[in-house]
Tab-separated table of C-alpha atoms in Angstrom:
chain	number	residue	atom	x	y	z
A	244	SER	CA	-55.828	-41.377	-156.796
A	245	GLY	CA	-53.205	-39.359	-154.928
A	246	ILE	CA	-50.993	-41.375	-152.633
A	247	ALA	CA	-53.187	-44.464	-152.953
A	248	GLY	CA	-52.425	-44.769	-156.645
A	249	ARG	CA	-48.688	-44.687	-156.043
A	250	LEU	CA	-48.126	-46.562	-152.796
A	251	GLY	CA	-45.748	-49.435	-153.066
A	252	ASP	CA	-44.586	-48.522	-156.584
A	253	ASP	CA	-40.826	-48.880	-156.622
A	254	ASP	CA	-40.369	-48.000	-160.285
A	255	ASP	CA	-40.531	-44.249	-159.701
A	256	ASN	CA	-38.491	-42.155	-162.078
A	257	ASP	CA	-36.671	-38.954	-161.159
A	258	ALA	CA	-39.343	-36.759	-162.745
A	259	ALA	CA	-42.031	-38.293	-160.546
A	260	ASP	CA	-39.909	-37.662	-157.464
A	261	THR	CA	-40.151	-33.936	-158.003
A	262	SER	CA	-43.901	-34.005	-158.590
A	263	SER	CA	-46.363	-33.280	-155.840
A	264	ILE	CA	-47.277	-36.989	-155.776
A	265	GLY	CA	-43.589	-37.849	-155.291
A	266	VAL	CA	-43.368	-35.346	-152.446
A	267	GLN	CA	-46.575	-36.661	-150.870
A	268	GLU	CA	-45.337	-40.238	-151.067
A	269	ALA	CA	-41.928	-39.327	-149.606
A	270	PHE	CA	-43.648	-37.488	-146.753
A	271	PHE	CA	-46.045	-40.387	-146.153
A	272	ARG	CA	-43.309	-43.039	-146.171
A	273	ALA	CA	-41.032	-41.004	-143.916
A	274	THR	CA	-43.872	-40.230	-141.506
A	275	PHE	CA	-44.559	-43.881	-140.749
A	276	VAL	CA	-41.030	-45.308	-140.905
A	277	VAL	CA	-39.768	-42.616	-138.525
A	278	MET	CA	-42.816	-43.169	-136.301
A	279	GLY	CA	-41.913	-46.867	-136.100
A	280	HIS	CA	-38.299	-45.998	-135.343
A	281	ILE	CA	-39.259	-43.643	-132.524
A	282	ALA	CA	-41.680	-46.213	-131.090
A	283	LYS	CA	-38.937	-48.872	-131.045
A	284	ALA	CA	-36.342	-46.499	-129.525
A	285	ASP	CA	-36.693	-47.974	-126.034
A	286	GLY	CA	-36.363	-51.542	-127.341
A	287	ARG	CA	-40.024	-52.502	-127.632
A	288	VAL	CA	-43.180	-51.175	-129.241
A	289	SER	CA	-46.063	-50.993	-126.776
A	290	GLU	CA	-49.748	-51.487	-127.503
A	291	ASP	CA	-50.216	-47.774	-126.734
A	292	GLU	CA	-47.648	-46.857	-129.386
A	293	ILE	CA	-49.455	-49.046	-131.919
A	294	ARG	CA	-52.774	-47.424	-130.977
A	295	ALA	CA	-51.188	-43.986	-131.369
A	296	ALA	CA	-49.890	-44.895	-134.850
A	297	ARG	CA	-53.356	-46.151	-135.788
A	298	ALA	CA	-54.885	-42.922	-134.451
A	299	THR	CA	-52.522	-40.986	-136.722
A	300	MET	CA	-53.612	-43.141	-139.659
A	301	SER	CA	-57.199	-42.344	-138.741
A	302	GLU	CA	-56.389	-38.617	-138.542
A	303	PHE	CA	-54.976	-38.886	-142.076
A	304	ARG	CA	-58.251	-40.551	-143.176
A	305	LEU	CA	-56.381	-43.340	-144.933
A	306	GLY	CA	-58.054	-45.970	-147.041
A	307	GLU	CA	-57.353	-49.677	-146.499
A	308	ARG	CA	-54.517	-49.760	-149.032
A	309	GLU	CA	-52.818	-46.740	-147.443
A	310	ILE	CA	-53.254	-48.245	-143.961
A	311	GLN	CA	-51.551	-51.464	-145.062
A	312	PHE	CA	-48.701	-49.469	-146.606
A	313	ALA	CA	-48.390	-47.293	-143.475
A	314	ILE	CA	-48.158	-50.457	-141.352
A	315	GLN	CA	-45.404	-51.793	-143.643
A	316	CYS	CA	-43.534	-48.502	-143.297
A	317	PHE	CA	-43.972	-48.466	-139.501
A	318	THR	CA	-42.651	-52.047	-139.342
A	319	ARG	CA	-39.670	-51.167	-141.555
A	320	GLY	CA	-38.826	-48.282	-139.218
A	321	LYS	CA	-38.578	-50.694	-136.276
A	322	ASP	CA	-35.627	-52.525	-137.856
A	323	ARG	CA	-32.427	-52.226	-135.840
A	324	ASP	CA	-30.491	-51.168	-138.955
A	325	PHE	CA	-33.089	-48.646	-140.174
A	326	PRO	CA	-31.219	-45.776	-141.915
A	327	LEU	CA	-32.789	-42.865	-140.013
A	328	GLU	CA	-30.433	-40.110	-141.146
A	329	ALA	CA	-30.502	-41.234	-144.808
A	330	THR	CA	-34.309	-41.307	-144.732
A	331	LEU	CA	-34.466	-37.822	-143.247
A	332	LEU	CA	-31.874	-36.480	-145.688
A	333	GLN	CA	-34.018	-37.740	-148.574
A	334	LEU	CA	-37.124	-36.145	-147.050
A	335	ARG	CA	-35.270	-32.886	-146.561
A	336	LYS	CA	-34.217	-32.916	-150.225
A	337	GLN	CA	-37.800	-33.623	-151.303
A	338	LEU	CA	-39.106	-30.761	-149.168
A	339	ARG	CA	-36.400	-28.287	-150.130
A	340	GLY	CA	-37.760	-24.802	-149.552
A	341	ARG	CA	-40.695	-26.083	-147.461
A	342	PRO	CA	-39.668	-25.618	-143.803
A	343	ASP	CA	-43.372	-25.432	-142.882
A	344	VAL	CA	-43.888	-29.001	-144.074
A	345	LEU	CA	-40.769	-30.194	-142.248
A	346	ARG	CA	-42.150	-28.656	-139.047
A	347	MET	CA	-45.491	-30.344	-139.677
A	348	PHE	CA	-43.584	-33.640	-139.984
A	349	ILE	CA	-41.987	-33.003	-136.567
A	350	GLN	CA	-45.397	-32.122	-135.097
A	351	ILE	CA	-46.897	-35.381	-136.364
A	352	GLN	CA	-44.045	-37.341	-134.759
A	353	LEU	CA	-44.436	-35.445	-131.479
A	354	GLN	CA	-48.207	-35.815	-131.446
A	355	THR	CA	-48.007	-39.561	-132.037
A	356	ALA	CA	-45.331	-40.004	-129.360
A	357	LEU	CA	-47.408	-38.012	-126.883
A	358	TRP	CA	-50.603	-39.906	-127.774
A	359	SER	CA	-48.795	-43.142	-126.956
A	360	GLY	CA	-48.198	-41.897	-123.429
A	361	SER	CA	-44.695	-43.379	-123.545
A	362	PHE	CA	-42.446	-40.630	-124.841
A	363	THR	CA	-39.396	-42.145	-123.170
A	364	THR	CA	-35.906	-40.693	-122.842
A	365	ALA	CA	-34.769	-42.968	-125.686
A	366	ALA	CA	-37.667	-41.795	-127.885
A	367	ARG	CA	-36.837	-38.176	-127.061
A	368	GLN	CA	-33.224	-38.782	-128.099
A	369	VAL	CA	-34.379	-40.154	-131.459
A	370	MET	CA	-36.762	-37.198	-131.805
A	371	ALA	CA	-33.814	-34.850	-131.208
A	372	ARG	CA	-31.871	-36.606	-134.004
A	373	VAL	CA	-34.906	-36.280	-136.295
A	374	ALA	CA	-35.208	-32.566	-135.577
A	375	ALA	CA	-31.480	-31.942	-136.015
A	376	SER	CA	-31.464	-33.836	-139.334
A	377	LEU	CA	-34.293	-31.611	-140.556
A	378	SER	CA	-32.629	-28.409	-139.253
A	379	VAL	CA	-35.313	-27.803	-136.643
A	380	SER	CA	-33.856	-26.509	-133.389
A	381	ALA	CA	-34.438	-28.107	-129.992
A	382	TYR	CA	-36.096	-24.840	-128.953
A	383	GLU	CA	-38.605	-25.112	-131.810
A	384	VAL	CA	-39.346	-28.712	-130.839
A	385	VAL	CA	-40.078	-27.633	-127.251
A	386	GLN	CA	-42.354	-24.879	-128.586
A	387	MET	CA	-44.226	-27.446	-130.704
A	388	GLU	CA	-44.460	-29.984	-127.900
A	389	ALA	CA	-45.974	-27.704	-125.254
A	390	PRO	CA	-49.420	-27.201	-126.832
A	391	LEU	CA	-49.506	-30.821	-128.023
A	392	GLY	CA	-48.805	-31.954	-124.465
A	393	MET	CA	-51.676	-29.828	-123.180
A	394	GLN	CA	-53.995	-31.297	-125.831
A	395	GLN	CA	-52.899	-34.792	-124.811
A	396	SER	CA	-53.616	-34.064	-121.135
A	397	TYR	CA	-57.099	-32.940	-122.062
A	398	ARG	CA	-57.648	-35.869	-124.441
A	399	GLN	CA	-56.743	-38.410	-121.754
A	400	SER	CA	-59.074	-37.085	-119.076
A	401	PRO	CA	-61.460	-34.305	-120.091
A	402	GLN	CA	-63.819	-35.162	-117.247
A	403	GLN	CA	-61.024	-34.612	-114.741
A	404	GLN	CA	-60.311	-31.181	-116.181
A	405	ALA	CA	-63.853	-29.798	-115.927
A	406	PRO	CA	-63.878	-29.406	-112.125
A	407	ARG	CA	-61.013	-26.906	-112.340
A	408	PHE	CA	-63.556	-24.345	-113.462
A	409	GLY	CA	-65.694	-24.859	-110.387
A	410	LYS	CA	-69.311	-25.882	-110.023
A	411	GLY	CA	-70.553	-22.726	-111.740
A	412	ALA	CA	-68.991	-23.873	-115.000
A	413	GLU	CA	-71.158	-26.989	-114.984
A	414	ALA	CA	-74.295	-24.842	-115.155
A	415	TYR	CA	-73.190	-23.481	-118.528
């Protein structure tokens, strides 16, 4: 059902591409290929970046078949000759009139990069290309990143954050 029933099918026709399943599949594919491309931006994919991608898969509540397809997409995105702009142009066409979904795509990429703890200069440069290709301004990206960065700080060390409230907070 849903994406699971369509993953890996390369015999899509044009009518299916405009359906909600076609849009979901395009979004899904692009999410993980671009994630792989961003992870490889600095020349190597770290264990933390792989864990972050797996955490995103978990957040999506993927089944085993979808996980395997997401891994294939992530791996494809790591290729040196991966066509980033062409992939994003196709996604943009699929999501025509849905700027909210394009922004959600950017947020997923940012969240995964931040979860990995290695959002390098090279990865940020790729992220800037992604945003520009999807007509999302650098200012909007910064606005999206700020709260995600705060969430990541808390996620990494919630026990270190509690003392900021003082000993009285522990009583509650």
